Coordinates of C-alpha atoms and ligand atoms in Angstrom, one line a residue:
X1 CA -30.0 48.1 -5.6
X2 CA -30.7 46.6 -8.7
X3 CA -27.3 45.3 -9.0
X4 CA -27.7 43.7 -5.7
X5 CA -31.1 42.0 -6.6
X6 CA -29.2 40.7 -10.0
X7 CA -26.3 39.7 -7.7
X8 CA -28.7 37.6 -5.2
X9 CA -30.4 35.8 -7.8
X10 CA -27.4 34.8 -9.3
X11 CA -26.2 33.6 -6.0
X12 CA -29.1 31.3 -5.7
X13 CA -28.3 29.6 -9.0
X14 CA -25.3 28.9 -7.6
X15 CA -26.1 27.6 -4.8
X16 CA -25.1 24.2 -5.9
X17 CA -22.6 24.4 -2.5
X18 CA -24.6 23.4 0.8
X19 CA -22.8 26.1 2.6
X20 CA -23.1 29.0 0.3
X21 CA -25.9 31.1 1.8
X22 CA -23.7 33.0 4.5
X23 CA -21.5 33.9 1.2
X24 CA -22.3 37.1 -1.2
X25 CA -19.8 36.1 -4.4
X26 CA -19.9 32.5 -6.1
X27 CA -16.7 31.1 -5.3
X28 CA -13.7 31.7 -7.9
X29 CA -13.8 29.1 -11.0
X30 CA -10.0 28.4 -9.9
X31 CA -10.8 27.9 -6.1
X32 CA -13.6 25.3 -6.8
X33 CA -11.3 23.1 -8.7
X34 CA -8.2 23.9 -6.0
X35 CA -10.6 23.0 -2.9
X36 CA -12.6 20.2 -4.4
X37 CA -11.9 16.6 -3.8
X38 CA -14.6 15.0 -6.2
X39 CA -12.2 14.0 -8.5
X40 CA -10.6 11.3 -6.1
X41 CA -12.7 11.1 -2.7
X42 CA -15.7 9.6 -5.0
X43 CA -13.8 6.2 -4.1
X44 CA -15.0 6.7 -1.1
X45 CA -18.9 6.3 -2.6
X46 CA -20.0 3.1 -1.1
X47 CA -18.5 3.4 2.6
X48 CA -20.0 7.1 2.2
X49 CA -23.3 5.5 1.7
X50 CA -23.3 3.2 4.1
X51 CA -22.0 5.2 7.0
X52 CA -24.8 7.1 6.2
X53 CA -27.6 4.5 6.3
X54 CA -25.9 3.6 9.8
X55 CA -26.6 7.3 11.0
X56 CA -29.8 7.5 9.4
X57 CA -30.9 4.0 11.5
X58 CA -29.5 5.9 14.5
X59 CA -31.2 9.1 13.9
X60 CA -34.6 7.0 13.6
X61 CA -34.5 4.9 16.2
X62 CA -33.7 8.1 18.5
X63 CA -36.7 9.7 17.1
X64 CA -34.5 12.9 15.8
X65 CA -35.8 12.1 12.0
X66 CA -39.1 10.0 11.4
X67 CA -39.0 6.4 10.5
X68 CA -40.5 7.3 7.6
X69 CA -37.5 9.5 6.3
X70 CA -35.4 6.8 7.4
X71 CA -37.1 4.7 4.5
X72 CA -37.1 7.6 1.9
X73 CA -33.4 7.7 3.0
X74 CA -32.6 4.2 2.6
X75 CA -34.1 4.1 -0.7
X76 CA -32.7 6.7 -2.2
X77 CA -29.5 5.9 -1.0
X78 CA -30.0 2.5 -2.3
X79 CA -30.8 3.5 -5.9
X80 CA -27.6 6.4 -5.5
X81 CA -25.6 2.7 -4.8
X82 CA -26.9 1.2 -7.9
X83 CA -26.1 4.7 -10.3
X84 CA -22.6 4.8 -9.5
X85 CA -22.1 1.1 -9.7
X86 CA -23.6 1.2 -12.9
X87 CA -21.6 4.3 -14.1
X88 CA -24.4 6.7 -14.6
X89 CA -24.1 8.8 -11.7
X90 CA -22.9 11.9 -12.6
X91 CA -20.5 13.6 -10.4
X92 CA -20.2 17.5 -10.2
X93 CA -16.6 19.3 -9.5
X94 CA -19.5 22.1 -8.3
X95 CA -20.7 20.0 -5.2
X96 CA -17.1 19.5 -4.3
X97 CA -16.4 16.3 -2.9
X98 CA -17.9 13.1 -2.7
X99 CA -20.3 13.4 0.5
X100 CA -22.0 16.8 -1.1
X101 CA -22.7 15.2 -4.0
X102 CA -24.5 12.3 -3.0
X103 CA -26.2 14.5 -0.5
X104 CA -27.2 16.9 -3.3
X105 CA -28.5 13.9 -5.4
X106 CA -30.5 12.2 -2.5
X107 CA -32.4 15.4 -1.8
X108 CA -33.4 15.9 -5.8
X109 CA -35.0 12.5 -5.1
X110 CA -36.6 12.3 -2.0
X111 CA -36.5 15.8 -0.8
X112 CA -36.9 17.2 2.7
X113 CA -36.2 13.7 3.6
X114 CA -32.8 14.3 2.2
X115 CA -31.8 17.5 3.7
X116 CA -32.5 15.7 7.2
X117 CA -30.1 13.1 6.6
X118 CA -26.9 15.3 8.0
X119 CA -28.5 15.8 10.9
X120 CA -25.9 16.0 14.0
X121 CA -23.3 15.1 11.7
X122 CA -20.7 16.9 9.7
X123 CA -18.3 16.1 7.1
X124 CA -15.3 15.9 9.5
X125 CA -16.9 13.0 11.0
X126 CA -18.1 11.9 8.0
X127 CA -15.1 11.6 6.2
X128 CA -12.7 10.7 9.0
X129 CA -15.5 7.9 9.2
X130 CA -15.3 6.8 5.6
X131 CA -11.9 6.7 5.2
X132 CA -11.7 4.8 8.1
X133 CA -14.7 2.4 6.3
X134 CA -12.2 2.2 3.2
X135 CA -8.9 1.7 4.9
X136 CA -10.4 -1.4 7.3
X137 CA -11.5 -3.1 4.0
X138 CA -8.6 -2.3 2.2
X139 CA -6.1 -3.8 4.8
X140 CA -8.4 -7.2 4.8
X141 CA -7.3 -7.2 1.7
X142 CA -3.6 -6.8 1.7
X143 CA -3.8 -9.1 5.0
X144 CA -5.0 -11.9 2.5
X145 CA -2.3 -11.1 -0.5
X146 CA 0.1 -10.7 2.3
X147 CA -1.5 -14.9 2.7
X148 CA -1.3 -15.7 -0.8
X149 CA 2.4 -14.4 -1.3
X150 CA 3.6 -16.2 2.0
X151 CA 2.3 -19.3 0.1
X152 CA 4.0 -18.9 -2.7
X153 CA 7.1 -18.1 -0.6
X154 CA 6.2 -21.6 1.3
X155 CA 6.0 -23.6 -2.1
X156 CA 9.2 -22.2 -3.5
X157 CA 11.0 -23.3 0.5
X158 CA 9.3 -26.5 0.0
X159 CA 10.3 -27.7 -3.3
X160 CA 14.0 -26.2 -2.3
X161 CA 14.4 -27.5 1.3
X162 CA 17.6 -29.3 0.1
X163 CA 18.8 -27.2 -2.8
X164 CA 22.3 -25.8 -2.2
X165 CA 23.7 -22.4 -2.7
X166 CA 26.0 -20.0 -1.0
X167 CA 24.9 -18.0 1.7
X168 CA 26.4 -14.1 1.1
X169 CA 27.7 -11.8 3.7
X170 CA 28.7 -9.0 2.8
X171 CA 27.7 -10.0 -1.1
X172 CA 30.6 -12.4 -0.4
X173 CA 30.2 -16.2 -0.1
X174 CA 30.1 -16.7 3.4
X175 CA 28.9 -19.9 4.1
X176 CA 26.5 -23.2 2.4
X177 CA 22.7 -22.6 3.0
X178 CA 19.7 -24.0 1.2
X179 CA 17.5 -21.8 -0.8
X180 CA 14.6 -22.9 0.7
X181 CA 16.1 -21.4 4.1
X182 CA 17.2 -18.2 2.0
X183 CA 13.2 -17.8 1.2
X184 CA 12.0 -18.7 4.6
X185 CA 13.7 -15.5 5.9
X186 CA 11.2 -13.3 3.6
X187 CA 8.6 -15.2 4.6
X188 CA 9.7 -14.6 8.2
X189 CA 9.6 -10.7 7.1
X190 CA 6.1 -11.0 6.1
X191 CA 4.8 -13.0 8.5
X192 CA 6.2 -9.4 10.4
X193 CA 4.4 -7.5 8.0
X194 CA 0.9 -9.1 8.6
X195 CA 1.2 -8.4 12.4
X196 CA 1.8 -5.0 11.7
X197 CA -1.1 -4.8 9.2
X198 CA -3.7 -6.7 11.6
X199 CA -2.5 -4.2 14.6
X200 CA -2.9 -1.1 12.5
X201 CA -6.5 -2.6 12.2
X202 CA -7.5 -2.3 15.6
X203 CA -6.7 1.7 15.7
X204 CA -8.5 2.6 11.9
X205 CA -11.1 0.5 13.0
X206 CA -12.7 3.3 15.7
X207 CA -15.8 4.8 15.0
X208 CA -15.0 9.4 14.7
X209 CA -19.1 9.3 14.1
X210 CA -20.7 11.2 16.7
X211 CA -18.0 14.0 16.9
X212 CA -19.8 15.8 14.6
X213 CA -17.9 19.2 13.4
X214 CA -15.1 18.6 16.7
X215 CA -17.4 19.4 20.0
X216 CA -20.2 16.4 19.5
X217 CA -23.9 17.5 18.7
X218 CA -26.8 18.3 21.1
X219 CA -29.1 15.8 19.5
X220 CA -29.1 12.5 21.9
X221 CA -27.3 10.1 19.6
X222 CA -26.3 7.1 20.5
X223 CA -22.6 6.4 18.8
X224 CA -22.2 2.9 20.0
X225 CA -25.2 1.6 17.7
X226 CA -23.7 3.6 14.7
X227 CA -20.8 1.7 15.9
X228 CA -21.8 -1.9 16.1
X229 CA -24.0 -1.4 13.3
X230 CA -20.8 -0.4 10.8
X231 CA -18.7 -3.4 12.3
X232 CA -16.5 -0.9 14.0
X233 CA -15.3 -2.4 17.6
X234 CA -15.7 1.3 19.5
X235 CA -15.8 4.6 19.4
X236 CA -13.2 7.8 18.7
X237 CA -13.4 8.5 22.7
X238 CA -12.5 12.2 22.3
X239 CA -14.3 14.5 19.3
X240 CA -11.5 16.6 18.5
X241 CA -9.2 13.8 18.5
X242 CA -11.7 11.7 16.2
X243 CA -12.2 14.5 13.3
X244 CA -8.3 15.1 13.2
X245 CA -7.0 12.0 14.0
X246 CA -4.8 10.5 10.8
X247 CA -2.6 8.3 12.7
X248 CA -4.5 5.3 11.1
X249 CA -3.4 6.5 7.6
X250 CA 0.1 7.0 8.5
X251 CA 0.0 3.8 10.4
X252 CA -1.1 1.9 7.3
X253 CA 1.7 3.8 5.0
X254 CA 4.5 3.1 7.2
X255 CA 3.7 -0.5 7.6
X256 CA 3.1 -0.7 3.7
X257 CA 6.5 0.9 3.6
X258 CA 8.2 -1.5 5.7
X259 CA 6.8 -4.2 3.6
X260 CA 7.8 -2.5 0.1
X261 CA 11.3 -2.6 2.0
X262 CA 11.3 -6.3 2.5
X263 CA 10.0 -6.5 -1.2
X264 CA 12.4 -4.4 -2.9
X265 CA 15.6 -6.4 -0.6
X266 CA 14.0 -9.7 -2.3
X267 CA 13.6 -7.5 -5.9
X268 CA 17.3 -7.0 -5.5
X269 CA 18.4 -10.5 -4.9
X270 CA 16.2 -11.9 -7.8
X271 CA 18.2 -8.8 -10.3
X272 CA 21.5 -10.1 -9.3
X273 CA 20.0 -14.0 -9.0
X274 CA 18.8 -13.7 -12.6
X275 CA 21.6 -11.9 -13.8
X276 CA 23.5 -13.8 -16.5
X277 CA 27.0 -13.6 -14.2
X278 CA 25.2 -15.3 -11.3
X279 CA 22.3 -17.4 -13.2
X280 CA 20.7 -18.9 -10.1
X281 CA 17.7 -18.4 -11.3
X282 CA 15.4 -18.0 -14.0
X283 CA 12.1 -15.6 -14.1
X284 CA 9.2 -16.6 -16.1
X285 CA 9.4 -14.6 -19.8
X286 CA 6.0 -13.1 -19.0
X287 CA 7.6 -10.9 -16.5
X288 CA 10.1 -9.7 -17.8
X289 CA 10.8 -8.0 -21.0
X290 CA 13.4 -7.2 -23.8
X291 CA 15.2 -4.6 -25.2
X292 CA 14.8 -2.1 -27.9
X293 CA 18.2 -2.2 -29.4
X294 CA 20.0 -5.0 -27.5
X295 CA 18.1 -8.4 -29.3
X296 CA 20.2 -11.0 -26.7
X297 CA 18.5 -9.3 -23.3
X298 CA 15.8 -10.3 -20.9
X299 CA 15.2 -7.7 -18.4
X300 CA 14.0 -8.4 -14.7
X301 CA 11.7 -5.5 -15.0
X302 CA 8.7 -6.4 -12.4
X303 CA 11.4 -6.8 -9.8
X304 CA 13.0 -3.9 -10.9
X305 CA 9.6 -1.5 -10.4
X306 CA 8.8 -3.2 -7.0
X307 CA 12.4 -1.8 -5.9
X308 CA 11.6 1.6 -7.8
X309 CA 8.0 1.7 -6.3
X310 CA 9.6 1.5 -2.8
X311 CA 10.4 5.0 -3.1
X312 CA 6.9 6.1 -4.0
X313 CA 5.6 4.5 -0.8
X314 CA 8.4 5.7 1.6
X315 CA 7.5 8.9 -0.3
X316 CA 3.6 8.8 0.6
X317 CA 4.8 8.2 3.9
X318 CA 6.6 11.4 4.4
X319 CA 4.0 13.3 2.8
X320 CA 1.1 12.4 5.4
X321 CA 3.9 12.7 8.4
X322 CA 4.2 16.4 6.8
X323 CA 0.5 16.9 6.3
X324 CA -0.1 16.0 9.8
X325 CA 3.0 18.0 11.4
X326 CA 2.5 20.9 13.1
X327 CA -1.4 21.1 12.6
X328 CA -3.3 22.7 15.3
X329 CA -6.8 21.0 16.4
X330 CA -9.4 20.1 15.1
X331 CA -10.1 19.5 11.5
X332 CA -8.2 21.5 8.8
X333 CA -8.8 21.4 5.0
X334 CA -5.1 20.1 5.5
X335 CA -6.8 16.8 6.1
X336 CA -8.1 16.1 2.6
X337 CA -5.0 15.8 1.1
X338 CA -4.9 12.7 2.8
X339 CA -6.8 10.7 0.4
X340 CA -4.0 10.3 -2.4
X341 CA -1.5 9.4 -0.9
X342 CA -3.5 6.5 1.1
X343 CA -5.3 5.6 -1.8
X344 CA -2.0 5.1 -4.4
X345 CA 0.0 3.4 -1.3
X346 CA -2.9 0.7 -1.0
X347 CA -3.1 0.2 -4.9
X348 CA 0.6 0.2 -5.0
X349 CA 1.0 -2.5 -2.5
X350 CA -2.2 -5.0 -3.6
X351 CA -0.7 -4.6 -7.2
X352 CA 2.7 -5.4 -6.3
X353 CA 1.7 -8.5 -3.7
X354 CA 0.3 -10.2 -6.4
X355 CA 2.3 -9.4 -9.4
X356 CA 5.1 -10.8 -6.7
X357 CA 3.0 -13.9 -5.7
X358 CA 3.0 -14.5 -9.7
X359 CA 6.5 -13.9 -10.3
X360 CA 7.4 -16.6 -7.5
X361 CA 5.5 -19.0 -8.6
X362 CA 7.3 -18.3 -11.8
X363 CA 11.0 -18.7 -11.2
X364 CA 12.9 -22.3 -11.8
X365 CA 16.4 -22.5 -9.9
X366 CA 19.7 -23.9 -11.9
X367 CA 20.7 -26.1 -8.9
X368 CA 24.1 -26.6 -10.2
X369 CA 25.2 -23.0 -10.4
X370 CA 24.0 -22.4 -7.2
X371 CA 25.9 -25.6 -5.8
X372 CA 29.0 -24.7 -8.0
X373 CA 29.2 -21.0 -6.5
X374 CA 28.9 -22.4 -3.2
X375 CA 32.2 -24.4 -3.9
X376 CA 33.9 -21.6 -4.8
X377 CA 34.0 -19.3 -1.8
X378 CA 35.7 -21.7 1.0
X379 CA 32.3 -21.5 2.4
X380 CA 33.2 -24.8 4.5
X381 CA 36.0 -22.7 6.2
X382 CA 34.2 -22.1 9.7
X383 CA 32.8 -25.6 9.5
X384 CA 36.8 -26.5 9.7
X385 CA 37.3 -23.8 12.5
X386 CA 34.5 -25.5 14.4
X387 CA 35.8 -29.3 13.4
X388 CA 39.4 -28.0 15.3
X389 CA 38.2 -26.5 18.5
X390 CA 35.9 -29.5 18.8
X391 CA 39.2 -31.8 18.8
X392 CA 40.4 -29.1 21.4
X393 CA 42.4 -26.0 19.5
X394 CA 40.9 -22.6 20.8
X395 CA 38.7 -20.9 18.5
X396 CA 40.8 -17.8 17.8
X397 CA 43.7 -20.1 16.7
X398 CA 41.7 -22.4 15.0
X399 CA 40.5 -19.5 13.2
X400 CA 44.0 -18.3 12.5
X401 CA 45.1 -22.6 11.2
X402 CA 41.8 -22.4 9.2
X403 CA 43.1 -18.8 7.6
X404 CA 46.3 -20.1 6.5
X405 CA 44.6 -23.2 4.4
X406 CA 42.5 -21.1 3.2
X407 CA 45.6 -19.4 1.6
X408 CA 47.1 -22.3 0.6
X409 CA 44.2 -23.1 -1.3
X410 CA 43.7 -19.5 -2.8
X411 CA 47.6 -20.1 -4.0
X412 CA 47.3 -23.9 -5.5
X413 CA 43.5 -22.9 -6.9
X414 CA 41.5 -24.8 -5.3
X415 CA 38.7 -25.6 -2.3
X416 CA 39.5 -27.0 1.2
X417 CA 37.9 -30.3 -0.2
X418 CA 39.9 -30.5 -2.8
X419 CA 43.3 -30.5 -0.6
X420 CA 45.0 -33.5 0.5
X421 CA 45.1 -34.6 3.9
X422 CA 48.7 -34.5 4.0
X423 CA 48.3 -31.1 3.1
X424 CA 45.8 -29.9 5.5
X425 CA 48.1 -31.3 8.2
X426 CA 51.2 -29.1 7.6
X427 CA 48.5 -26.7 9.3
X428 CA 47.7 -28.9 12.6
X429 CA 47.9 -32.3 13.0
X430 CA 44.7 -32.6 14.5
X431 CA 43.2 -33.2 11.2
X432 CA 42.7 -36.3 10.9
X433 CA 40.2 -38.2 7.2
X434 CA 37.2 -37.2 9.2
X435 CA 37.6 -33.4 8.3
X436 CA 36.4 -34.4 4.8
X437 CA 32.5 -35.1 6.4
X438 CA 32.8 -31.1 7.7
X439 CA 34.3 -29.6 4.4
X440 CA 31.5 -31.0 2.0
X441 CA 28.5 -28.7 1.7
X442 CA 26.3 -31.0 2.6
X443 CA 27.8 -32.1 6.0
X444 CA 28.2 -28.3 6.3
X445 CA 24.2 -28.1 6.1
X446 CA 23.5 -31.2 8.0
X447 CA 25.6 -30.0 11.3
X448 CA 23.5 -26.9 11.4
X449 CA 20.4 -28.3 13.1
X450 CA 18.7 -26.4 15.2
X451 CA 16.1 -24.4 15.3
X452 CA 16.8 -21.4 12.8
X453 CA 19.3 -23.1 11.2
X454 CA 19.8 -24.4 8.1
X455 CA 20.2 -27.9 7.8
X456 CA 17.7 -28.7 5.4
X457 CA 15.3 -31.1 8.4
X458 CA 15.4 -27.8 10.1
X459 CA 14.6 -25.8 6.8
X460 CA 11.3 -28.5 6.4
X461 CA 10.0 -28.4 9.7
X462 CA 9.9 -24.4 9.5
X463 CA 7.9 -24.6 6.8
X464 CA 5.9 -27.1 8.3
X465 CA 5.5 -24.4 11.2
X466 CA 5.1 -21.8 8.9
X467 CA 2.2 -24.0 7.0
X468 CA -0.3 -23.7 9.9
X469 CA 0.3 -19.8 10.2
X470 CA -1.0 -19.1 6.6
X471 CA -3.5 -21.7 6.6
Ligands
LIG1 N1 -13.7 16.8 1.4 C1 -13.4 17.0 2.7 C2 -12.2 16.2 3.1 O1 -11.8 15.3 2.4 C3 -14.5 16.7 3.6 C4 -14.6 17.4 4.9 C5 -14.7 18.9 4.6 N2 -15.1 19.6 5.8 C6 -15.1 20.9 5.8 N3 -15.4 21.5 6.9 N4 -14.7 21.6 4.8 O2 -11.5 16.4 4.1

């Protein structure tokens, strides 16, 4: 009896947790720090604040709490903002997570007031809600470094509309483009990426306020004002669906992960670019970095993370996929473990977006290796197949007379230019001095003009095109 009595008022110490009066032992030391999410859902402080101030509104103006807790609320949800902006807000692994905590905090300050504030609401809602908050502010920003990179993909094009170099097939030299076309391809990739970005908007921004712990509440809420009050453009139409739903999550991780792809495919060209055995390129010295024991080398590191951070993304993907497989409805502690991965793909991607928007704006091109490697391929070979069946010769045989030059050359050491005409013609005699115009690189480029293509007027007016998209 006495132990009992002891035992009770111990329990009420404890009862830091909002739930803990149906329970008769304090919950294991372990289990609190296994089960709380404090530690990285306290992100979430400032969209947990002001989903709240939008359900308090609601509440009032419904008459379920008074206007004049809706003040008290307001307030001391104001002044909770300013603590934890100013980093004196102390945050306790007791209260669990990051909803408890200001909860717990609001009520030491305005009292009753506070404990009315979770009123037909419950933390499934509530979170699904601010991680919603998070993630619709969080992709706004990506969709403007997503902006800002383009740009700098646009100014590189722009300056190299007309700059030479060896388009690869295959990683062998298959035929002349311009770089500036070579970089308008990754900007068509992200002009991909922001439509996937800005569609995965339109499902994270729903409103899962209202569904309450997954059935909706018997107070007469009105979820549309909650709604249109936290800029969201609707409601979760089904309160199961809205407290489990994490398709927005794994929406925003799979199109982060399609765009870490495109990122690490560029990564990979600017290694082998920069590499002394190509030497296209050149990478501003503040991004890369040297070596410990080997004095003569510069290292390409930032594009060699963005390739290795790929995997950490892809890998963030698979883990919310998992989290999400095979869960029955509605809301499962499961969900929680949603946070990190969401939260390190975001800062993964805005971090490498603008390191990569940097970098870009960083790099100076050695024109002359690029134009010399694009002499040394027979990358003018189709452009000869093309000039014969345009006299008249069927493509497949024009293909096999282009073949055979192409051996000739690879025997004497040298290009198709570099042949004499008498030479070409052992192969047909519908060569005639005109083939020379088709065998240079540039009359390679000039011939390829249409849209898509590269001939460098082409290559401008795409980024001219491409201009007005980013604004
Ligand atoms: N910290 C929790 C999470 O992130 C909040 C919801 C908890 N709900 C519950 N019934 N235990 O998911």
């Amino acid at each position: 009896m006495q132990d009992n009595a002891k035992h009770k008022q111990s329990s009420l110490n404890q009862k830091a947790q909002a739930w803990s009066g149906r329970f008769n032992e304090p919950v294991a030391a372990l289990v609190k720090q296994y089960t709380a999410s404090v530690g990285f859902d306290k992100r979430l402080a400032e969209v947990d604040i002001a989903g709240s101030i939008a359900h308090a509104r609601m509440l009032g103006a419904q008459g379920i709490i008074s206007s004049d807790d809706v003040i008290k609320i307001e307030q001391g949800l104001a002044e909770i903002l300013a603590e934890i902006q100013a980093g004196t807000f102390e945050w306790l692994l007791d209260l669990e997570d990051v909803h408890l905590n200001i909860e717990k905090r609001l009520t030491d300050k305005i009292g009753d007031a506070g404990k009315r504030l979770h009123t037909g609401r419950s933390r499934n809602d509530q979170v699904a809600t601010d991680t919603r908050l998070w993630l619709r502010a969080t992709t706004d920003n990506v969709l403007e470094s997503i902006q800002d990179l383009q740009i700098s993909v646009l100014d590189l094009a722009e300056t190299h509309a007309e700059t030479i170099m060896p388009g690869f097939t295959h990683l062998q030299v298959a035929q002349p483009i311009t770089f500036g076309h070579h970089l308008m391809a990754y900007f068509e990739m992200l002009k991909r990426d922001a439509e996937r970005f800005a569609d995965a908007r339109r499902r994270i921004n729903k409103l899962p306020l209202g569904a309450a712990a997954l059935a909706g509440t018997s107070y007469p809420i009105i979820r549309e004002m909650v709604a249109q009050n936290l800029g969201f453009d609707g409601v979760c139409e089904n309160s199961l669906d809205a407290v489990s739903d994490r398709d927005f999550a794994i929406e925003f991780t799979a199109a982060a992960s399609v765009l870490m792809m495109h990122l690490s495919r560029f990564s990979e060209e600017l290694i082998l670019w920069s590499s002394p055995r190509f030497a296209f390129i050149d990478i501003a010295d503040r991004f890369c970095t040297g070596s410990s024991i080997m004095p003569q080398k510069k290292n390409p590191d930032v594009p060699e993370l963005v390739r290795g951070k790929t995997g950490r993304v892809y890998g963030h993907l698979m883990g919310l996929l998992t989290l999400m497989k095979g869960q029955p409805l509605a809301y499962n502690k499961d969900n929680q473990e949603d946070k990190e991965p969401l939260f390190d793909t975001a800062d993964t991607l805005l971090i490498t977006l603008k390191i990569y928007a940097d970098m870009l704006r960083g790099i100076t091109v050695n024109k002359a290796n690029m134009r010399q490697a694009a002499l040394e391929g027979y990358a003018t070979a189709t452009d000869l197949a093309d000039y014969l069946v345009k006299k008249g010769m069927a493509f497949r045989d024009a293909h096999e007379v282009v073949a055979l030059a192409v051996k000739h050359g690879v025997q004497k050491g040298c290009d198709l230019a570099d042949l004499s005409l008498a030479d070409l013609q052992q192969f047909s005699p519908m060569i005639s001095e005109d083939v020379y115009q088709v065998l240079t690189l540039e009359g390679s480029l000039a011939s390829r003009d249409h849209i898509g293509g590269t001939a460098p007027a082409q290559v401008k007016q795409a980024i001219s095109r491409a201009r007005k998209l980013v604004g």
